[in-house]
Amino acid sequence: MTASPIFCAVDTPTIDAARSLASRLTGLVGGLKLGLEFFLANGPDGYRALAGQDLPIFLDLKLHDIPNTVAGAVRSVTALNPAFVTIHASGGPAMMKAAAEAARETADKLGAPRPRLLGVTVMTSLDSGDLGAVGQDPDMAAQVDRLAELSRESGLDGIVCSPHEIERLRRRIGEGFTLMVPGIRPRWAAANDQKRVLTPSEAMALGADHLVIGRPITAATDPAEAARRIADELSESHS
Ligand code: C5P
């Protein structure tokens, strides 16, 4: 069986709830996404409690600071051995380069795998007016493309992007640059607050590498069953 592309978003501040979910999902998803809510409540100890469950971790910290500080944060976080870490591409090329170098050097020193660094381009909560208000290009697609290309030129491994950006970004950036995609909904799941969604199979067919799926799994009566159903749908669409 090929590795699952799915990272399940564990949006809870509670270690026990996260651990119980993780143990039910082992073997059914490709990893877990932990965000600031969990990490700021539980720190590295909470992280280790989940990392012991044999599921790779995507640590969604959205780092953004001066290059020296972000490099230090990446050094600290590399010691935890996450599969992916996010940083804001709008922090600029020097910050992203410092982060990439810190990840490489620290992993080499520890003899551990390097975390893959993903750029966050434009938050999907922002619209064109918001971009203009902070002095950025109000042409949303142009701003996303610019930050995606800057991420790649600065040595990051990929970006987080929304479902409707997959096709365009894959065409512009080519292969070998990771597209991690939230906003994914199986047909049978509620959209919740996600506005423009694609199904897992649609997103993969357009060129996504990994999918972030939260509530369709975490809020299901039986999360393992929901994860299995998604995995089955993905493998059917490949056959
Ligand atoms: O529950 P749901 O599948 O909507 O969760 C999606 C996860 O992806 C959440 O952790 C959310 O914060 C994150 N995310 C998102 N849209 C973005 C970036 C991140 O939904 N543009």
Short mmCIF file of C-alpha atoms and ligand atoms in Angstrom, two decimals:
data_model
loop_
_atom_site.label_atom_id
_atom_site.label_comp_id
_atom_site.label_asym_id
_atom_site.label_seq_id
_atom_site.Cartn_x
_atom_site.Cartn_y
_atom_site.Cartn_z
CA MET A 1 0.00 0.00 0.00
CA THR A 2 1.40 3.46 -0.89
CA ALA A 3 1.78 5.93 1.99
CA SER A 4 -1.36 7.92 2.70
CA PRO A 5 -1.10 11.58 1.59
CA ILE A 6 -3.40 12.65 4.43
CA PHE A 7 -2.35 14.65 7.47
CA CYS A 8 -5.21 14.76 9.95
CA ALA A 9 -5.56 18.22 11.56
CA VAL A 10 -5.66 17.72 15.32
CA ASP A 11 -7.24 21.01 16.34
CA THR A 12 -7.51 20.50 20.10
CA PRO A 13 -5.48 21.82 23.04
CA THR A 14 -5.90 18.54 24.96
CA ILE A 15 -3.16 15.87 24.94
CA ASP A 16 -5.49 13.03 25.89
CA ALA A 17 -7.99 13.83 23.13
CA ALA A 18 -5.17 14.12 20.60
CA ARG A 19 -3.54 10.88 21.75
CA SER A 20 -6.77 8.94 21.65
CA LEU A 21 -7.45 10.21 18.12
CA ALA A 22 -3.88 9.39 17.04
CA SER A 23 -4.08 5.83 18.30
CA ARG A 24 -7.32 5.28 16.34
CA LEU A 25 -5.81 6.70 13.16
CA THR A 26 -2.48 4.87 13.10
CA GLY A 27 -2.19 3.06 9.78
CA LEU A 28 -5.16 4.93 8.31
CA VAL A 29 -3.65 8.37 7.68
CA GLY A 30 -0.15 9.47 6.68
CA GLY A 31 0.41 11.76 9.67
CA LEU A 32 -0.98 14.37 12.04
CA LYS A 33 -1.00 18.14 11.76
CA LEU A 34 -0.44 19.93 15.06
CA GLY A 35 -0.94 23.67 15.15
CA LEU A 36 -0.30 26.52 17.53
CA GLU A 37 -3.34 25.68 19.66
CA PHE A 38 -1.89 22.31 20.64
CA PHE A 39 1.78 23.29 20.68
CA LEU A 40 1.35 26.43 22.80
CA ALA A 41 -0.82 24.55 25.30
CA ASN A 42 1.41 21.49 25.61
CA GLY A 43 4.86 22.38 24.28
CA PRO A 44 7.53 19.86 23.29
CA ASP A 45 6.32 17.35 25.91
CA GLY A 46 2.86 17.31 24.36
CA TYR A 47 4.44 16.99 20.94
CA ARG A 48 6.50 13.98 22.10
CA ALA A 49 3.38 12.34 23.54
CA LEU A 50 1.92 12.31 20.04
CA ALA A 51 5.11 11.72 18.09
CA GLY A 52 5.42 8.40 19.92
CA GLN A 53 2.35 7.12 18.02
CA ASP A 54 4.25 6.23 14.85
CA LEU A 55 2.63 8.94 12.75
CA PRO A 56 4.78 11.63 11.12
CA ILE A 57 3.97 15.12 12.42
CA PHE A 58 3.34 18.28 10.43
CA LEU A 59 4.04 21.08 12.91
CA ASP A 60 2.10 24.08 11.65
CA LEU A 61 3.81 26.90 13.57
CA LYS A 62 3.76 29.57 10.82
CA LEU A 63 7.06 31.08 11.95
CA HIS A 64 7.70 34.73 11.07
CA ASP A 65 10.47 36.86 12.64
CA ILE A 66 13.94 38.17 11.82
CA PRO A 67 16.19 35.58 10.11
CA ASN A 68 18.34 34.95 13.20
CA THR A 69 15.30 34.28 15.41
CA VAL A 70 13.55 32.05 12.90
CA ALA A 71 16.79 30.09 12.39
CA GLY A 72 16.93 29.56 16.16
CA ALA A 73 13.30 28.44 16.23
CA VAL A 74 13.96 25.99 13.39
CA ARG A 75 17.02 24.63 15.24
CA SER A 76 14.87 24.04 18.34
CA VAL A 77 12.07 22.43 16.41
CA THR A 78 14.36 20.22 14.28
CA ALA A 79 15.37 18.42 17.46
CA LEU A 80 11.74 17.23 17.71
CA ASN A 81 12.01 15.60 14.28
CA PRO A 82 8.79 16.82 12.63
CA ALA A 83 8.18 15.83 9.00
CA PHE A 84 7.00 19.35 8.04
CA VAL A 85 7.15 22.84 9.58
CA THR A 86 5.51 26.00 8.18
CA ILE A 87 7.01 29.47 7.91
CA HIS A 88 5.48 32.66 6.46
CA ALA A 89 6.92 33.35 3.00
CA SER A 90 6.19 37.06 3.53
CA GLY A 91 9.03 37.02 6.10
CA GLY A 92 11.27 37.35 3.06
CA PRO A 93 14.09 35.48 1.31
CA ALA A 94 16.77 36.03 3.99
CA MET A 95 14.46 34.59 6.65
CA MET A 96 13.54 31.57 4.53
CA LYS A 97 17.18 30.90 3.57
CA ALA A 98 18.25 31.11 7.22
CA ALA A 99 15.48 28.67 8.15
CA ALA A 100 16.46 26.19 5.42
CA GLU A 101 20.12 26.34 6.44
CA ALA A 102 19.28 25.90 10.12
CA ALA A 103 17.17 22.83 9.36
CA ARG A 104 19.95 21.26 7.27
CA GLU A 105 22.75 22.00 9.73
CA THR A 106 20.84 20.87 12.80
CA ALA A 107 19.63 17.66 11.19
CA ASP A 108 23.19 16.86 10.04
CA LYS A 109 24.50 17.49 13.54
CA LEU A 110 21.84 15.26 15.09
CA GLY A 111 22.13 12.62 12.38
CA ALA A 112 18.36 12.95 12.01
CA PRO A 113 16.15 13.54 8.95
CA ARG A 114 15.67 17.18 8.03
CA PRO A 115 12.18 18.65 8.51
CA ARG A 116 10.68 19.80 5.21
CA LEU A 117 9.93 23.53 5.35
CA LEU A 118 6.68 24.75 3.81
CA GLY A 119 5.96 28.39 2.99
CA VAL A 120 2.64 29.98 3.87
CA THR A 121 1.77 32.40 1.05
CA VAL A 122 -1.50 34.34 1.51
CA MET A 123 -3.81 33.24 4.30
CA THR A 124 -7.15 32.20 2.82
CA SER A 125 -8.91 34.34 5.43
CA LEU A 126 -7.61 37.45 3.60
CA ASP A 127 -9.29 38.99 0.56
CA SER A 128 -8.00 41.39 -2.03
CA GLY A 129 -9.01 44.40 0.10
CA ASP A 130 -7.03 43.04 3.07
CA LEU A 131 -3.94 42.59 0.88
CA GLY A 132 -4.21 46.19 -0.30
CA ALA A 133 -4.68 47.37 3.31
CA VAL A 134 -1.30 45.90 4.31
CA GLY A 135 0.43 47.20 1.18
CA GLN A 136 0.60 43.92 -0.73
CA ASP A 137 -0.46 43.19 -4.31
CA PRO A 138 -4.29 43.09 -4.20
CA ASP A 139 -4.19 40.64 -7.13
CA MET A 140 -4.48 37.53 -4.96
CA ALA A 141 -3.22 35.03 -7.56
CA ALA A 142 -0.23 37.22 -8.41
CA GLN A 143 0.70 37.57 -4.74
CA VAL A 144 0.36 33.81 -4.10
CA ASP A 145 2.49 33.03 -7.18
CA ARG A 146 5.14 35.54 -6.17
CA LEU A 147 5.43 34.13 -2.64
CA ALA A 148 5.37 30.54 -3.91
CA GLU A 149 8.23 31.23 -6.31
CA LEU A 150 10.16 33.13 -3.64
CA SER A 151 9.74 30.14 -1.30
CA ARG A 152 11.25 27.82 -3.87
CA GLU A 153 14.10 30.19 -4.74
CA SER A 154 14.87 30.60 -1.03
CA GLY A 155 15.33 26.86 -0.47
CA LEU A 156 11.99 25.83 1.02
CA ASP A 157 10.62 22.40 0.16
CA GLY A 158 7.07 23.42 -0.73
CA ILE A 159 4.09 25.52 0.24
CA VAL A 160 0.65 25.26 1.76
CA CYS A 161 -1.96 26.16 -0.82
CA SER A 162 -5.72 26.13 -1.23
CA PRO A 163 -7.46 23.59 -3.50
CA HIS A 164 -8.19 26.08 -6.26
CA GLU A 165 -4.50 27.03 -6.49
CA ILE A 166 -3.13 23.51 -7.02
CA GLU A 167 -3.42 23.37 -10.78
CA ARG A 168 -1.97 26.81 -11.44
CA LEU A 169 0.89 26.43 -8.96
CA ARG A 170 1.83 22.97 -10.19
CA ARG A 171 1.98 24.32 -13.72
CA ARG A 172 4.10 27.32 -12.72
CA ILE A 173 6.43 25.58 -10.28
CA GLY A 174 6.78 22.12 -11.79
CA GLU A 175 7.34 18.85 -9.96
CA GLY A 176 9.50 18.27 -6.91
CA PHE A 177 8.00 21.11 -4.85
CA THR A 178 5.54 19.94 -2.20
CA LEU A 179 1.95 21.20 -2.32
CA MET A 180 0.24 20.65 1.05
CA VAL A 181 -3.48 21.33 0.68
CA PRO A 182 -6.16 22.02 3.33
CA GLY A 183 -9.80 22.81 2.45
CA ILE A 184 -10.48 19.19 1.47
CA ARG A 185 -13.89 17.56 1.87
CA PRO A 186 -15.13 14.11 0.82
CA ARG A 187 -18.53 14.42 -0.87
CA TRP A 188 -20.26 12.93 2.17
CA ALA A 189 -18.78 15.43 4.67
CA ALA A 190 -20.05 18.86 5.73
CA ALA A 191 -18.12 21.83 4.34
CA ASN A 192 -18.15 23.56 7.79
CA ASP A 193 -16.53 26.99 7.35
CA GLN A 194 -14.47 25.98 4.29
CA LYS A 195 -15.71 27.91 1.27
CA ARG A 196 -14.02 26.44 -1.80
CA VAL A 197 -13.40 22.75 -1.28
CA LEU A 198 -12.29 19.82 -3.41
CA THR A 199 -12.60 16.12 -2.68
CA PRO A 200 -9.41 14.20 -1.80
CA SER A 201 -9.34 12.49 -5.21
CA GLU A 202 -9.90 15.73 -7.12
CA ALA A 203 -7.07 17.47 -5.25
CA MET A 204 -4.65 14.59 -5.84
CA ALA A 205 -5.55 14.42 -9.53
CA LEU A 206 -4.72 18.12 -9.90
CA GLY A 207 -1.23 17.64 -8.44
CA ALA A 208 -1.44 17.91 -4.63
CA ASP A 209 1.20 15.92 -2.69
CA HIS A 210 -0.44 15.97 0.73
CA LEU A 211 -3.92 16.80 2.00
CA VAL A 212 -4.85 18.30 5.37
CA ILE A 213 -8.20 16.98 6.57
CA GLY A 214 -9.59 17.80 9.99
CA ARG A 215 -13.26 17.74 10.91
CA PRO A 216 -14.48 15.16 8.36
CA ILE A 217 -12.32 12.74 10.40
CA THR A 218 -12.06 14.28 13.87
CA ALA A 219 -15.78 15.16 14.21
CA ALA A 220 -17.02 11.86 12.76
CA THR A 221 -18.79 9.47 15.14
CA ASP A 222 -16.12 6.94 14.20
CA PRO A 223 -12.92 8.75 13.11
CA ALA A 224 -11.18 5.50 12.10
CA GLU A 225 -14.09 4.58 9.84
CA ALA A 226 -14.08 8.06 8.25
CA ALA A 227 -10.32 7.85 7.63
CA ARG A 228 -10.71 4.36 6.14
CA ARG A 229 -13.48 5.55 3.86
CA ILE A 230 -11.30 8.41 2.58
CA ALA A 231 -8.35 6.03 2.04
CA ASP A 232 -10.61 3.63 0.10
CA GLU A 233 -11.97 6.44 -2.08
CA LEU A 234 -8.42 7.57 -2.86
CA SER A 235 -7.23 4.12 -3.79
CA GLU A 236 -10.34 3.53 -5.95
CA SER A 237 -9.68 6.74 -7.86
CA HIS A 238 -6.11 5.54 -8.55
CA SER A 239 -7.12 2.13 -9.85
O1 C5P B 1 -11.38 20.72 9.82
P1 C5P B 1 -10.73 21.14 8.53
O2 C5P B 1 -10.52 20.01 7.54
O3 C5P B 1 -11.40 22.34 7.90
O4 C5P B 1 -9.27 21.59 9.00
C1 C5P B 1 -8.35 22.13 8.12
C2 C5P B 1 -7.06 22.48 8.83
O5 C5P B 1 -6.23 23.16 7.89
C3 C5P B 1 -7.22 23.40 10.04
O6 C5P B 1 -6.17 23.05 10.96
C4 C5P B 1 -6.99 24.76 9.45
O7 C5P B 1 -6.46 25.67 10.38
C5 C5P B 1 -5.96 24.47 8.36
N1 C5P B 1 -5.95 25.43 7.26
C6 C5P B 1 -7.06 25.70 6.48
N2 C5P B 1 -6.99 26.61 5.46
C7 C5P B 1 -5.86 27.24 5.22
C8 C5P B 1 -4.71 26.99 5.98
C9 C5P B 1 -4.81 26.06 7.01
O8 C5P B 1 -8.12 25.12 6.68
N3 C5P B 1 -5.79 28.08 4.23
#
